[in-house]
GROMACS .gro file of C-alpha atoms in nm:
model
  263
    1UNK     CA    1   2.674   2.314  -0.237
    2UNK     CA    2   2.308   2.315  -0.344
    3UNK     CA    3   2.101   2.534  -0.114
    4UNK     CA    4   1.734   2.444  -0.078
    5UNK     CA    5   1.499   2.703   0.070
    6UNK     CA    6   1.288   2.472   0.284
    7UNK     CA    7   1.170   2.457   0.644
    8UNK     CA    8   1.013   2.154   0.804
    9UNK     CA    9   0.849   2.046   1.125
   10UNK     CA   10   0.543   1.891   1.283
   11UNK     CA   11   0.218   2.087   1.282
   12UNK     CA   12  -0.124   1.954   1.391
   13UNK     CA   13   0.009   1.600   1.389
   14UNK     CA   14   0.145   1.626   1.033
   15UNK     CA   15   0.505   1.642   0.917
   16UNK     CA   16   0.511   1.953   0.696
   17UNK     CA   17   0.768   2.069   0.440
   18UNK     CA   18   0.757   2.441   0.358
   19UNK     CA   19   0.945   2.533   0.039
   20UNK     CA   20   1.019   2.900  -0.035
   21UNK     CA   21   0.841   3.009   0.287
   22UNK     CA   22   0.909   3.379   0.216
   23UNK     CA   23   0.772   3.375  -0.140
   24UNK     CA   24   0.488   3.617  -0.204
   25UNK     CA   25   0.297   3.430  -0.473
   26UNK     CA   26  -0.025   3.243  -0.393
   27UNK     CA   27   0.063   2.954  -0.158
   28UNK     CA   28   0.029   2.606  -0.302
   29UNK     CA   29  -0.068   2.329  -0.061
   30UNK     CA   30  -0.016   1.971  -0.178
   31UNK     CA   31  -0.212   1.659  -0.083
   32UNK     CA   32  -0.051   1.328  -0.172
   33UNK     CA   33  -0.228   1.002  -0.253
   34UNK     CA   34  -0.329   0.709  -0.037
   35UNK     CA   35  -0.026   0.537   0.122
   36UNK     CA   36   0.198   0.806  -0.026
   37UNK     CA   37   0.404   1.092   0.117
   38UNK     CA   38   0.478   1.456   0.044
   39UNK     CA   39   0.823   1.403  -0.108
   40UNK     CA   40   0.657   1.301  -0.435
   41UNK     CA   41   0.599   1.673  -0.498
   42UNK     CA   42   0.952   1.793  -0.428
   43UNK     CA   43   1.059   1.831  -0.793
   44UNK     CA   44   0.754   2.050  -0.855
   45UNK     CA   45   0.796   2.250  -0.533
   46UNK     CA   46   1.157   2.329  -0.626
   47UNK     CA   47   1.091   2.399  -0.994
   48UNK     CA   48   1.227   2.734  -1.110
   49UNK     CA   49   0.907   2.817  -1.297
   50UNK     CA   50   0.712   2.810  -0.969
   51UNK     CA   51   0.971   2.979  -0.744
   52UNK     CA   52   0.748   3.283  -0.687
   53UNK     CA   53   0.513   3.064  -0.484
   54UNK     CA   54   0.533   2.914  -0.139
   55UNK     CA   55   0.485   2.536  -0.151
   56UNK     CA   56   0.355   2.365   0.164
   57UNK     CA   57   0.367   1.987   0.154
   58UNK     CA   58   0.234   1.785   0.448
   59UNK     CA   59   0.250   1.412   0.503
   60UNK     CA   60  -0.112   1.331   0.581
   61UNK     CA   61  -0.184   1.170   0.921
   62UNK     CA   62  -0.064   0.811   0.936
   63UNK     CA   63   0.150   0.857   0.623
   64UNK     CA   64   0.521   0.911   0.569
   65UNK     CA   65   0.679   1.090   0.866
   66UNK     CA   66   0.347   1.186   1.029
   67UNK     CA   67   0.224   0.999   1.333
   68UNK     CA   68  -0.093   0.788   1.316
   69UNK     CA   69  -0.407   0.949   1.453
   70UNK     CA   70  -0.547   0.783   1.769
   71UNK     CA   71  -0.856   0.698   1.565
   72UNK     CA   72  -0.892   0.737   1.185
   73UNK     CA   73  -1.119   1.031   1.103
   74UNK     CA   74  -1.366   0.993   0.814
   75UNK     CA   75  -1.264   1.184   0.501
   76UNK     CA   76  -1.531   1.452   0.551
   77UNK     CA   77  -1.419   1.509   0.911
   78UNK     CA   78  -1.056   1.524   0.804
   79UNK     CA   79  -1.145   1.773   0.529
   80UNK     CA   80  -1.291   1.999   0.800
   81UNK     CA   81  -0.985   1.946   1.022
   82UNK     CA   82  -0.756   2.029   0.730
   83UNK     CA   83  -0.959   2.343   0.658
   84UNK     CA   84  -0.912   2.459   1.017
   85UNK     CA   85  -0.539   2.397   0.978
   86UNK     CA   86  -0.535   2.605   0.658
   87UNK     CA   87  -0.720   2.888   0.830
   88UNK     CA   88  -0.472   2.890   1.117
   89UNK     CA   89  -0.156   2.863   0.910
   90UNK     CA   90  -0.226   3.098   0.619
   91UNK     CA   91  -0.353   3.453   0.608
   92UNK     CA   92  -0.485   3.413   0.254
   93UNK     CA   93  -0.657   3.165   0.029
   94UNK     CA   94  -0.445   2.883  -0.110
   95UNK     CA   95  -0.436   2.663  -0.418
   96UNK     CA   96  -0.487   2.295  -0.334
   97UNK     CA   97  -0.293   2.049  -0.552
   98UNK     CA   98  -0.393   1.688  -0.485
   99UNK     CA   99  -0.299   1.351  -0.632
  100UNK     CA  100  -0.538   1.055  -0.624
  101UNK     CA  101  -0.695   1.058  -0.278
  102UNK     CA  102  -0.545   1.406  -0.239
  103UNK     CA  103  -0.744   1.529  -0.538
  104UNK     CA  104  -1.063   1.407  -0.376
  105UNK     CA  105  -0.968   1.567  -0.044
  106UNK     CA  106  -0.897   1.894  -0.221
  107UNK     CA  107  -1.243   1.884  -0.375
  108UNK     CA  108  -1.405   1.817  -0.036
  109UNK     CA  109  -1.216   2.103   0.132
  110UNK     CA  110  -1.304   2.351  -0.145
  111UNK     CA  111  -1.665   2.232  -0.150
  112UNK     CA  112  -1.711   2.275   0.225
  113UNK     CA  113  -1.478   2.572   0.289
  114UNK     CA  114  -1.459   2.778  -0.032
  115UNK     CA  115  -1.346   3.088   0.152
  116UNK     CA  116  -1.009   2.925   0.223
  117UNK     CA  117  -0.937   2.803  -0.130
  118UNK     CA  118  -0.840   2.999  -0.441
  119UNK     CA  119  -0.831   2.705  -0.684
  120UNK     CA  120  -0.809   2.323  -0.701
  121UNK     CA  121  -0.577   2.110  -0.914
  122UNK     CA  122  -0.689   1.745  -0.914
  123UNK     CA  123  -0.427   1.501  -1.046
  124UNK     CA  124  -0.590   1.170  -1.137
  125UNK     CA  125  -0.834   1.167  -0.848
  126UNK     CA  126  -1.079   0.880  -0.910
  127UNK     CA  127  -1.407   0.983  -1.068
  128UNK     CA  128  -1.582   0.647  -1.118
  129UNK     CA  129  -1.541   0.301  -0.968
  130UNK     CA  130  -1.358   0.200  -1.288
  131UNK     CA  131  -1.060   0.386  -1.143
  132UNK     CA  132  -1.064   0.161  -0.834
  133UNK     CA  133  -1.025  -0.180  -0.999
  134UNK     CA  134  -0.714  -0.264  -0.797
  135UNK     CA  135  -0.810  -0.091  -0.473
  136UNK     CA  136  -1.172  -0.205  -0.444
  137UNK     CA  137  -1.121  -0.578  -0.356
  138UNK     CA  138  -0.855  -0.503  -0.097
  139UNK     CA  139  -1.050  -0.215   0.056
  140UNK     CA  140  -1.338  -0.456   0.118
  141UNK     CA  141  -1.124  -0.664   0.353
  142UNK     CA  142  -1.222  -0.659   0.720
  143UNK     CA  143  -1.003  -0.513   0.993
  144UNK     CA  144  -0.945  -0.870   1.111
  145UNK     CA  145  -0.801  -0.955   0.770
  146UNK     CA  146  -0.571  -0.656   0.803
  147UNK     CA  147  -0.415  -0.815   1.112
  148UNK     CA  148  -0.247  -1.074   0.888
  149UNK     CA  149  -0.160  -1.076   0.519
  150UNK     CA  150  -0.451  -0.846   0.439
  151UNK     CA  151  -0.256  -0.527   0.497
  152UNK     CA  152   0.007  -0.644   0.249
  153UNK     CA  153  -0.268  -0.710  -0.003
  154UNK     CA  154  -0.412  -0.365   0.052
  155UNK     CA  155  -0.075  -0.195   0.018
  156UNK     CA  156  -0.002  -0.398  -0.296
  157UNK     CA  157  -0.337  -0.284  -0.437
  158UNK     CA  158  -0.257   0.080  -0.365
  159UNK     CA  159   0.086   0.039  -0.526
  160UNK     CA  160  -0.068  -0.126  -0.832
  161UNK     CA  161  -0.330   0.146  -0.857
  162UNK     CA  162  -0.064   0.419  -0.854
  163UNK     CA  163   0.182   0.227  -1.075
  164UNK     CA  164   0.448   0.486  -0.999
  165UNK     CA  165   0.787   0.506  -0.831
  166UNK     CA  166   0.868   0.828  -0.651
  167UNK     CA  167   1.200   0.998  -0.604
  168UNK     CA  168   1.209   0.854  -0.252
  169UNK     CA  169   1.020   0.528  -0.213
  170UNK     CA  170   0.739   0.338  -0.376
  171UNK     CA  171   0.409   0.473  -0.236
  172UNK     CA  172   0.300   0.130  -0.117
  173UNK     CA  173   0.618   0.084   0.085
  174UNK     CA  174   0.602   0.412   0.272
  175UNK     CA  175   0.494   0.370   0.636
  176UNK     CA  176   0.118   0.401   0.657
  177UNK     CA  177  -0.122   0.330   0.939
  178UNK     CA  178  -0.319   0.015   0.849
  179UNK     CA  179  -0.646   0.135   1.002
  180UNK     CA  180  -0.632   0.463   0.815
  181UNK     CA  181  -0.537   0.293   0.489
  182UNK     CA  182  -0.834   0.061   0.529
  183UNK     CA  183  -1.083   0.331   0.630
  184UNK     CA  184  -0.987   0.589   0.369
  185UNK     CA  185  -0.955   0.322   0.100
  186UNK     CA  186  -1.313   0.211   0.164
  187UNK     CA  187  -1.440   0.570   0.162
  188UNK     CA  188  -1.256   0.652  -0.158
  189UNK     CA  189  -1.413   0.352  -0.332
  190UNK     CA  190  -1.759   0.449  -0.200
  191UNK     CA  191  -1.723   0.804  -0.333
  192UNK     CA  192  -1.614   0.672  -0.671
  193UNK     CA  193  -1.910   0.431  -0.678
  194UNK     CA  194  -2.145   0.724  -0.619
  195UNK     CA  195  -2.040   0.860  -0.958
  196UNK     CA  196  -2.078   1.229  -0.866
  197UNK     CA  197  -1.714   1.330  -0.816
  198UNK     CA  198  -1.670   1.480  -1.164
  199UNK     CA  199  -1.979   1.695  -1.116
  200UNK     CA  200  -1.870   1.798  -0.767
  201UNK     CA  201  -1.536   1.914  -0.905
  202UNK     CA  202  -1.715   2.106  -1.181
  203UNK     CA  203  -1.955   2.276  -0.941
  204UNK     CA  204  -1.690   2.418  -0.709
  205UNK     CA  205  -1.715   2.793  -0.665
  206UNK     CA  206  -1.341   2.822  -0.738
  207UNK     CA  207  -1.146   2.740  -1.059
  208UNK     CA  208  -1.063   2.372  -1.100
  209UNK     CA  209  -0.826   2.180  -1.327
  210UNK     CA  210  -0.796   1.804  -1.375
  211UNK     CA  211  -0.451   1.679  -1.482
  212UNK     CA  212  -0.396   1.328  -1.613
  213UNK     CA  213  -0.135   1.124  -1.792
  214UNK     CA  214  -0.222   0.965  -2.124
  215UNK     CA  215  -0.115   0.614  -2.025
  216UNK     CA  216  -0.413   0.471  -1.840
  217UNK     CA  217  -0.419   0.713  -1.548
  218UNK     CA  218  -0.798   0.729  -1.525
  219UNK     CA  219  -1.061   0.525  -1.707
  220UNK     CA  220  -1.232   0.626  -2.029
  221UNK     CA  221  -1.560   0.634  -1.839
  222UNK     CA  222  -1.416   0.889  -1.597
  223UNK     CA  223  -1.284   1.105  -1.882
  224UNK     CA  224  -1.633   1.099  -2.033
  225UNK     CA  225  -1.784   1.208  -1.700
  226UNK     CA  226  -1.534   1.493  -1.676
  227UNK     CA  227  -1.620   1.602  -2.030
  228UNK     CA  228  -1.994   1.589  -1.954
  229UNK     CA  229  -1.935   1.802  -1.643
  230UNK     CA  230  -1.724   2.044  -1.850
  231UNK     CA  231  -1.422   2.015  -1.624
  232UNK     CA  232  -1.106   2.157  -1.781
  233UNK     CA  233  -0.870   1.862  -1.840
  234UNK     CA  234  -0.498   1.888  -1.912
  235UNK     CA  235  -0.369   1.560  -2.055
  236UNK     CA  236   0.006   1.498  -2.045
  237UNK     CA  237   0.123   1.280  -2.335
  238UNK     CA  238   0.337   0.976  -2.256
  239UNK     CA  239   0.287   1.011  -1.880
  240UNK     CA  240   0.128   0.764  -1.640
  241UNK     CA  241  -0.075   0.802  -1.318
  242UNK     CA  242   0.185   1.026  -1.149
  243UNK     CA  243   0.262   1.274  -1.429
  244UNK     CA  244   0.419   1.530  -1.194
  245UNK     CA  245   0.681   1.268  -1.097
  246UNK     CA  246   0.750   1.144  -1.450
  247UNK     CA  247   0.747   1.483  -1.621
  248UNK     CA  248   0.791   1.759  -1.362
  249UNK     CA  249   0.890   2.023  -1.620
  250UNK     CA  250   0.571   1.975  -1.823
  251UNK     CA  251   0.361   1.961  -1.508
  252UNK     CA  252   0.518   2.281  -1.373
  253UNK     CA  253   0.437   2.452  -1.704
  254UNK     CA  254   0.072   2.342  -1.685
  255UNK     CA  255   0.046   2.448  -1.321
  256UNK     CA  256   0.217   2.780  -1.387
  257UNK     CA  257  -0.019   2.862  -1.674
  258UNK     CA  258  -0.321   2.769  -1.464
  259UNK     CA  259  -0.207   2.987  -1.176
  260UNK     CA  260  -0.145   3.277  -1.408
  261UNK     CA  261  -0.484   3.272  -1.578
  262UNK     CA  262  -0.720   3.114  -1.325
  263UNK     CA  263  -0.608   3.190  -0.969
   0.00000   0.00000   0.00000
């Protein structure tokens, strides 16, 4: 029988999976994308190349197996809340690995609480509004619209934006609180419209890596912004917007090399 070294439970309102909890390597904490769930990272968390590390994978509030928050917190406020959770759970700095929205959250946490973070790995987090072509129209719906077919439209937009199937369920079909999906979707679009996310990633006081698939994961404009900001970019050939799902072996190799030389 296959034995998986994993513990799980609810902590600070989040359902948390803790792979290799006794491992002594730098802990890796994963942040999934909008309307996603932590199981998307399981192949990476269990990869033999990364077995020296503890992998902590929460379902963000209102996502997957986590309960909805009584009131959706703005992304900045949640970044601070998440930082407090990191400080209470770990006795050392961690590496944040985030996909899409999770990449943006990782940047915000490291920007505001650098003492808790050793490095950031941003996987296809949006950098310009060109990356939000599918999400933007649906995110502009009102909460009243979300009471009817609007929430389906928003979830369809998130699914189209990710264009990926996970080992468990499609991201857009995972349970997700409608108010949170609406609020965080609008904030994510606004941050992308600001156009500063590539520079903010570059200016972190900790090492940062941007990982992307070669098949239309982020826009050419965003890649140009990342190059201008001199962010280190690892492009995975023949992979789409969720390269860690499509090619976990290659992703684990990239992550392992980054941890070895940068963290």
